[in-house]
Coordinates of C-alpha atoms and ligand atoms in Angstrom, one line a residue:
M1 CA -3.4 9.2 17.1
S2 CA 0.0 8.6 18.8
G3 CA 0.2 7.4 22.4
E4 CA 1.6 10.8 23.4
S5 CA -1.3 12.8 22.0
L6 CA -3.8 10.4 23.5
R7 CA -2.1 10.7 27.0
A8 CA -2.4 14.5 26.7
L9 CA -6.1 14.3 25.8
L10 CA -6.7 12.0 28.7
A11 CA -5.0 14.3 31.2
D12 CA -7.3 17.0 29.9
C13 CA -10.3 14.8 30.7
G14 CA -8.9 14.1 34.2
E15 CA -8.2 10.5 33.4
P16 CA -5.0 8.5 34.4
A17 CA -2.3 8.1 31.8
W18 CA -2.6 4.3 31.9
R19 CA -5.9 4.5 30.2
A20 CA -4.1 5.5 27.0
E21 CA -2.6 2.0 26.6
Q22 CA -6.0 0.4 27.2
I23 CA -7.7 2.6 24.6
L24 CA -4.9 2.1 22.0
Q25 CA -5.2 -1.6 22.4
A26 CA -9.0 -1.5 22.0
T27 CA -8.6 0.8 19.0
W28 CA -6.7 -2.0 17.2
Q29 CA -9.2 -4.8 18.2
P30 CA -10.8 -5.8 14.9
Y31 CA -14.1 -6.6 16.6
I32 CA -14.5 -3.1 18.1
E33 CA -16.3 -0.8 15.7
A34 CA -17.0 2.3 17.8
F35 CA -15.9 3.9 21.1
A36 CA -19.3 2.7 22.5
S37 CA -18.2 -0.9 22.2
M38 CA -15.1 -0.4 24.4
R39 CA -16.9 -2.0 27.4
Q40 CA -13.7 -2.0 29.4
L41 CA -13.9 1.8 29.8
P42 CA -16.3 3.7 32.1
A43 CA -19.4 5.0 30.2
A44 CA -18.5 8.6 30.9
L45 CA -15.1 8.1 29.3
R46 CA -16.6 6.4 26.2
D47 CA -18.9 9.4 25.8
A48 CA -16.0 11.8 26.2
L49 CA -14.0 10.0 23.5
D50 CA -17.0 10.0 21.2
A51 CA -17.5 13.7 21.7
R52 CA -13.8 14.6 21.1
L53 CA -12.5 12.1 18.6
V54 CA -13.4 10.4 15.3
F55 CA -13.3 6.6 15.7
S56 CA -12.3 6.2 12.0
T57 CA -11.7 8.6 9.2
V58 CA -12.6 6.0 6.6
S59 CA -15.6 3.8 6.0
A60 CA -16.3 1.1 3.5
A61 CA -18.1 2.3 0.4
A62 CA -17.8 -1.1 -1.4
E63 CA -16.2 -4.4 -0.7
R64 CA -15.3 -7.2 -3.2
E65 CA -13.9 -10.6 -2.6
A66 CA -11.7 -12.8 -4.7
D67 CA -9.5 -15.9 -4.4
G68 CA -12.3 -17.8 -2.7
G69 CA -12.6 -15.1 0.0
N70 CA -8.8 -14.7 0.7
T71 CA -8.5 -11.3 -1.0
M72 CA -10.7 -8.4 -0.2
K73 CA -10.8 -5.1 -2.0
L74 CA -12.3 -2.2 -0.1
L75 CA -13.3 1.1 -1.6
C76 CA -12.7 3.5 1.3
R77 CA -14.8 6.6 1.6
L78 CA -13.0 9.5 3.3
R79 CA -14.9 12.1 5.3
D80 CA -15.1 14.6 2.3
G81 CA -16.6 11.9 0.1
L82 CA -13.5 11.1 -1.9
T83 CA -12.5 7.5 -2.2
V84 CA -9.4 5.4 -2.2
E85 CA -8.7 1.7 -2.5
T86 CA -7.4 -0.7 0.1
V87 CA -6.7 -4.4 -0.4
A88 CA -6.4 -7.1 2.3
M89 CA -4.9 -10.4 1.3
E90 CA -4.5 -13.5 3.4
S91 CA -1.8 -16.0 2.3
P92 CA -1.5 -19.6 3.3
A93 CA 1.1 -20.5 6.0
R94 CA 4.6 -20.9 4.6
T95 CA 5.5 -22.6 7.8
A96 CA 3.0 -24.1 10.3
G97 CA 1.0 -21.6 12.2
R98 CA 2.5 -18.6 10.4
R99 CA -0.2 -17.3 8.1
R100 CA 0.3 -13.8 6.7
A101 CA -2.3 -11.2 6.1
T102 CA -1.1 -8.2 4.1
V103 CA -2.9 -4.9 3.8
C104 CA -2.1 -2.6 0.9
V105 CA -2.9 1.1 1.6
S106 CA -3.3 4.2 -0.5
T107 CA -1.5 7.4 0.4
Q108 CA -3.1 9.8 -2.1
V109 CA -6.5 10.2 -3.8
G110 CA -5.2 9.7 -7.4
C111 CA -1.6 10.4 -8.3
A112 CA 0.3 13.2 -10.1
V113 CA 3.1 11.0 -11.5
G114 CA 1.0 9.7 -14.4
C115 CA 2.6 6.3 -15.3
P116 CA 0.8 5.3 -18.5
F117 CA 0.2 1.6 -17.4
C118 CA -1.5 2.6 -14.1
A119 CA -5.2 3.2 -13.6
T120 CA -4.5 5.7 -10.7
G121 CA -2.1 7.7 -12.9
R122 CA -4.9 8.3 -15.3
M123 CA -7.0 10.0 -12.5
G124 CA -4.6 12.8 -11.8
L125 CA -4.2 13.9 -8.1
S126 CA -7.2 15.1 -6.1
R127 CA -5.4 15.4 -2.7
S128 CA -3.1 13.6 -0.4
C129 CA -4.3 11.4 2.5
T130 CA -3.7 12.3 6.1
A131 CA -1.7 10.0 8.4
A132 CA -5.0 9.1 10.1
E133 CA -6.6 8.1 6.8
I134 CA -3.6 5.8 6.0
V135 CA -3.7 4.2 9.5
D136 CA -7.5 3.9 9.4
Q137 CA -7.3 1.9 6.2
V138 CA -5.3 -0.7 8.0
R139 CA -7.8 -0.8 10.9
L140 CA -10.7 -1.0 8.5
A141 CA -9.0 -3.8 6.6
A142 CA -8.3 -5.6 9.9
R143 CA -12.0 -5.4 10.7
A144 CA -12.9 -6.8 7.2
L145 CA -10.5 -9.7 7.6
H146 CA -11.8 -10.5 11.0
A147 CA -15.4 -10.4 9.7
H148 CA -14.3 -13.1 7.2
G149 CA -12.6 -15.2 9.9
L150 CA -9.1 -14.1 8.7
G151 CA -6.2 -12.1 10.0
P152 CA -4.7 -10.6 12.1
V153 CA -2.7 -8.2 9.9
T154 CA 1.0 -9.1 9.8
H155 CA 2.2 -7.0 6.9
V156 CA 1.5 -3.5 5.5
V157 CA 2.5 -2.4 2.0
Y158 CA 2.3 1.2 0.8
M159 CA 1.4 0.1 -2.8
G160 CA -2.2 1.4 -3.3
M161 CA -3.2 4.6 -5.0
G162 CA -0.7 7.5 -4.9
E163 CA 3.0 8.2 -4.5
P164 CA 3.9 7.8 -0.7
L165 CA 7.0 9.9 -0.9
A166 CA 5.1 12.8 -2.6
N167 CA 3.1 12.7 0.7
A168 CA 6.1 12.0 2.9
D169 CA 5.0 13.8 6.1
A170 CA 1.8 11.8 6.4
T171 CA 3.4 8.6 5.2
L172 CA 6.1 8.7 7.8
E173 CA 3.7 9.7 10.5
S174 CA 1.5 6.8 9.7
V175 CA 4.4 4.4 9.8
H176 CA 5.3 5.7 13.2
V177 CA 1.8 5.3 14.5
L178 CA 1.6 1.8 13.0
I179 CA 4.8 0.8 14.7
D180 CA 3.9 2.5 18.0
A181 CA 0.3 1.5 18.4
S182 CA -0.3 -1.8 16.5
S183 CA 1.7 -4.9 16.8
I184 CA 3.1 -4.7 13.2
S185 CA 6.9 -4.8 13.1
P186 CA 8.8 -2.2 10.9
R187 CA 10.4 -5.0 8.9
R188 CA 6.9 -6.1 7.8
I189 CA 6.2 -2.6 6.4
T190 CA 7.1 -1.9 2.8
I191 CA 7.0 1.6 1.2
S192 CA 6.9 1.6 -2.6
T193 CA 8.0 4.7 -4.5
S194 CA 8.2 5.6 -8.2
G195 CA 11.6 7.2 -7.4
V196 CA 11.4 10.4 -5.3
A197 CA 15.2 10.4 -4.6
P198 CA 15.1 13.0 -1.7
G199 CA 12.2 11.1 -0.1
I200 CA 14.3 7.9 -0.1
A201 CA 17.1 9.7 1.8
R202 CA 14.5 11.0 4.3
L203 CA 13.0 7.5 4.7
A204 CA 16.4 6.1 5.6
G205 CA 16.7 8.6 8.5
A206 CA 13.1 8.6 9.7
A207 CA 12.1 4.9 9.4
P208 CA 15.2 2.8 8.9
G209 CA 13.5 -0.5 9.7
V210 CA 11.0 -0.5 6.9
T211 CA 11.6 -2.1 3.5
L212 CA 12.1 0.2 0.5
A213 CA 10.6 -0.9 -2.9
V214 CA 11.4 1.1 -6.0
S215 CA 9.1 0.9 -9.0
L216 CA 11.9 0.7 -11.6
H217 CA 10.1 -0.8 -14.7
A218 CA 12.9 0.4 -17.0
A219 CA 16.7 0.3 -16.7
T220 CA 17.5 3.0 -19.2
D221 CA 16.6 6.7 -18.9
E222 CA 15.1 6.8 -22.4
L223 CA 12.5 4.1 -21.6
R224 CA 12.0 5.1 -17.9
D225 CA 11.2 8.7 -18.9
R226 CA 8.2 7.3 -20.8
L227 CA 7.0 4.7 -18.2
V228 CA 7.6 6.7 -15.0
P229 CA 7.6 10.4 -16.0
L230 CA 9.1 11.3 -12.6
N231 CA 12.3 9.9 -14.0
R232 CA 12.8 13.3 -15.8
A233 CA 13.2 14.9 -12.4
Y234 CA 15.2 12.1 -10.8
P235 CA 17.0 10.1 -13.5
L236 CA 18.4 6.6 -12.9
A237 CA 21.9 7.7 -11.8
R238 CA 20.4 9.9 -9.1
L239 CA 17.7 7.4 -8.1
L240 CA 20.1 4.4 -7.9
A241 CA 22.6 6.5 -5.8
A242 CA 19.8 7.2 -3.4
V243 CA 18.9 3.5 -3.3
R244 CA 22.5 2.5 -2.6
E245 CA 22.8 5.1 0.2
H246 CA 19.5 3.9 1.7
A247 CA 20.8 0.3 1.7
A248 CA 24.1 1.3 3.2
A249 CA 22.5 3.4 6.0
T250 CA 19.7 0.8 6.9
R251 CA 21.4 -2.5 6.0
R252 CA 18.1 -3.5 4.4
R253 CA 17.9 -5.1 1.0
P254 CA 15.9 -3.0 -1.4
T255 CA 13.3 -4.4 -3.8
F256 CA 13.0 -3.4 -7.5
E257 CA 9.5 -3.7 -8.9
W258 CA 9.1 -4.4 -12.6
C259 CA 5.7 -4.3 -14.2
L260 CA 6.3 -6.5 -17.3
I261 CA 4.6 -5.1 -20.4
A262 CA 4.6 -6.9 -23.7
G263 CA 6.7 -5.2 -26.4
V264 CA 7.6 -2.3 -24.0
N265 CA 10.0 -3.4 -21.3
D266 CA 10.3 -7.2 -21.8
S267 CA 13.4 -7.3 -24.1
L268 CA 16.6 -9.1 -23.3
D269 CA 18.4 -5.8 -23.3
Q270 CA 16.2 -4.4 -20.6
A271 CA 16.5 -7.7 -18.6
L272 CA 20.3 -7.6 -18.8
A273 CA 20.4 -3.9 -17.8
L274 CA 18.0 -4.7 -14.9
R275 CA 20.3 -7.5 -13.9
R276 CA 23.3 -5.1 -13.7
V277 CA 21.5 -2.5 -11.6
A278 CA 20.0 -5.2 -9.3
Y279 CA 23.4 -6.7 -8.7
D280 CA 24.9 -3.3 -8.1
C281 CA 22.3 -2.4 -5.5
R282 CA 22.0 -6.0 -4.1
A283 CA 18.3 -5.7 -4.8
H284 CA 15.6 -8.3 -4.8
V285 CA 13.5 -8.1 -8.0
N286 CA 9.7 -8.4 -8.1
V287 CA 8.4 -9.0 -11.5
I288 CA 4.6 -8.2 -11.9
P289 CA 2.9 -9.2 -15.1
M290 CA 1.0 -6.1 -16.1
N291 CA -2.7 -6.1 -15.2
R292 CA -4.6 -4.8 -18.1
I293 CA -6.4 -1.5 -17.6
E294 CA -9.3 0.2 -19.3
G295 CA -8.2 2.4 -22.2
S296 CA -4.7 0.9 -22.7
A297 CA -3.7 -1.6 -25.4
W298 CA -0.7 -2.7 -23.2
G299 CA -0.8 -6.1 -21.5
P300 CA 1.5 -8.8 -20.1
P301 CA 3.8 -10.8 -22.4
D302 CA 3.2 -14.4 -23.4
A303 CA 4.7 -17.2 -21.3
A304 CA 7.8 -17.8 -23.6
T305 CA 8.8 -14.1 -23.5
S306 CA 8.3 -13.9 -19.7
R307 CA 10.4 -17.0 -19.3
A308 CA 13.2 -15.7 -21.4
F309 CA 13.1 -12.4 -19.5
L310 CA 13.3 -14.2 -16.1
E311 CA 16.1 -16.5 -17.4
A312 CA 18.2 -13.5 -18.3
L313 CA 18.0 -12.4 -14.6
Q314 CA 20.2 -15.4 -13.6
G315 CA 22.0 -14.8 -10.3
I316 CA 19.6 -12.2 -9.1
R317 CA 16.9 -12.9 -6.4
V318 CA 13.6 -12.7 -8.3
T319 CA 10.0 -13.2 -7.3
V320 CA 7.2 -13.3 -9.8
R321 CA 4.3 -11.6 -8.0
D322 CA 1.1 -13.5 -8.4
T323 CA -1.7 -11.4 -9.8
R324 CA -4.2 -12.0 -7.0
G325 CA -7.4 -10.0 -7.2
G326 CA -7.2 -9.6 -11.0
D327 CA -10.7 -10.9 -11.2
V328 CA -11.9 -8.0 -9.0
D329 CA -9.8 -5.3 -10.8
A330 CA -7.6 -5.3 -7.7
A331 CA -4.7 -3.6 -9.5
C332 CA -4.0 0.0 -8.2
G333 CA -6.9 2.3 -9.0
Q334 CA -8.9 -0.1 -11.1
L335 CA -11.9 -0.7 -8.8
R336 CA -12.6 3.0 -8.4
A337 CA -12.2 3.6 -12.1
E338 CA -14.6 0.8 -13.0
L339 CA -17.3 1.8 -10.5
E340 CA -17.1 5.4 -11.8
A341 CA -17.4 4.2 -15.4
R342 CA -20.5 2.2 -14.5
R343 CA -21.8 5.3 -12.7
V344 CA -22.2 3.3 -9.5
L345 CA -19.9 5.6 -7.6
R346 CA -21.4 9.1 -7.0
P347 CA -19.1 12.1 -6.8
D348 CA -19.7 12.3 -3.0
G349 CA -18.3 8.8 -2.6
T350 CA -21.7 7.0 -2.0
L351 CA -22.8 4.1 -4.2
S352 CA -26.0 3.9 -6.2
A353 CA -25.8 0.0 -6.0
P354 CA -26.0 -2.4 -3.1
R355 CA -23.1 -1.7 -0.6
R356 CA -21.6 -5.1 -1.0
I357 CA -20.7 -6.5 -4.4
A358 CA -19.8 -10.1 -4.2
V359 CA -17.7 -11.6 -7.0
T360 CA -17.4 -15.3 -7.2
Ligands
SAH401 N1 3.2 5.1 -6.5 C1 3.9 4.0 -5.9 C2 3.1 3.0 -5.1 C3 1.8 2.6 -5.7 S1 1.8 1.6 -7.1 C4 4.8 3.3 -6.9 O1 4.5 3.6 -8.1 O2 5.6 2.6 -6.5 C5 2.3 0.0 -6.6 C6 2.9 -0.9 -7.7 O3 1.9 -1.3 -8.7 C7 4.0 -0.1 -8.5 O4 5.1 -0.9 -8.7 C8 3.2 0.1 -9.8 O5 4.1 0.4 -10.8 C9 2.4 -1.1 -10.0 N2 1.4 -1.0 -11.0 C10 0.6 0.0 -11.3 N3 -0.3 -0.3 -12.3 C11 0.0 -1.6 -12.6 C12 -0.6 -2.5 -13.6 N4 -1.6 -2.1 -14.4 N5 -0.1 -3.7 -13.6 C13 0.8 -4.1 -12.7 N6 1.4 -3.3 -11.8 C14 1.0 -2.1 -11.8
SF4_402 FE1 1.4 7.0 -9.3 FE2 2.6 4.6 -8.7 FE3 0.5 4.7 -10.4 FE4 2.9 5.7 -11.2 S1 2.4 3.5 -10.6 S2 0.9 6.7 -11.5 S3 3.6 6.6 -9.3 S4 0.4 5.2 -8.3

C-alpha cells in the first residue's frame, strides 16, 4: 500500500495522518509479523488495521537454505493457493561494513514466454502477480533473512518467475511502493526482461532510476528466435533500439544477461556478435553458466569453452555470475517444479511434507 492510500484509510478511521509514517515503518520492520505486534500503536488502531487490511498477501510454504545459510529460497504461497519462488542472498562485504542482501522476486505465476532452458517457461502462465504480492515477497524475504541473523535488504532484482514487463502495471507499482515505503534506493533495483520493447520504453519514463537487464542469450535473430521465443515479436533490431533509447533517456548502463549453454550459444561467432552489440549499447554483460533443469539435455559448457567465450569478449565489462543456490535448485522455477514432481506440493499450495526442508 502506498503512503497516500494509507493516509486516506487513516482519515477514514479518524486517525491523524502522521500515523501513516509510523505504520509504514513498522510494516518494513523484519521482526514485526502481524499488526498485533505493532506495539507502538493504540490497541484500537491495531484492531482496525487487522479488520481492514491484509498484513501480507504471501506466506512461506517451504524454505531451503544453501551456501552455509547465506542463500534462502522461499516458496511463497499466494492467497489463492498458487505458489511462486523468492530467493534471498546475503553477500560478504566488498568494503568494510557494506554487506549486501539481495532479494529476487517473481512477477508472475509461471511464464508465457517459454524459453526452452528455463524451468518456469515449461510451466506456462497461470496468472500475473499483484503489486502487493511482489512487494510482500520482499517483506517476507526480509523477515526470513532477519530470522537467520542476516539482512537488511539492500538490493531487489526482478529475476524470479515470470516476465516483469508482461505484467508492467503491477511491476511498476511495486517499484514505486518499494522506493516510497522501504529504504531501498532505485539504483539498487534491477528489472530483468526477455525483451518486451514497448515495456522498456515505459520503464524509462516511469522508473528512470532502476537498472535494466535484458536477457539476450543470443546475438542473432535466428538463434534468439529459438532461445527466447518473444524475439519473433520484438526482433533484435527493435529490442536493441529500445535499449539504446532507455540508456540515453536514463543515463543508466544496461546489463545483458547471457545464459551460457554448451553447443547452443557458446560459439566464438556468438561471442563476437555479443561483443559488438554490448559495445554499441555500452552494456555490462552478465554471463550465467546454465543451471541444468529437469527434462532438458542442455547444460553449461566445459571450462575451456567458457574461457574462450569470455576471452572473445575483450574490452567489454563482463561478470560471470556465480551459480549460488544450485544445490537447492535455486534457478528460476526449479524448486516449485521439483516439489511438484515429488508430489510434496499440493495444488492448493500446501505441502504434504514438513514445512521447512533443510539442505546442508
Ligand atoms: N523473465 C525475465 C526475468 C526472470 S528470469 C527474463 O527472462 O529476463 C531471470 C534470468 O534467469 C534470465 O536471464 C533467464 O534467462 C535466466 N535463466 C532462466 N533459466 C535459467 C537456467 N536454467 N540457467 C541459467 N539462467 C537461467
Ligand atoms: Fe519466462 Fe524469463 Fe523463463 Fe524466459 S527466462 S521463460 S522470459 S521467466
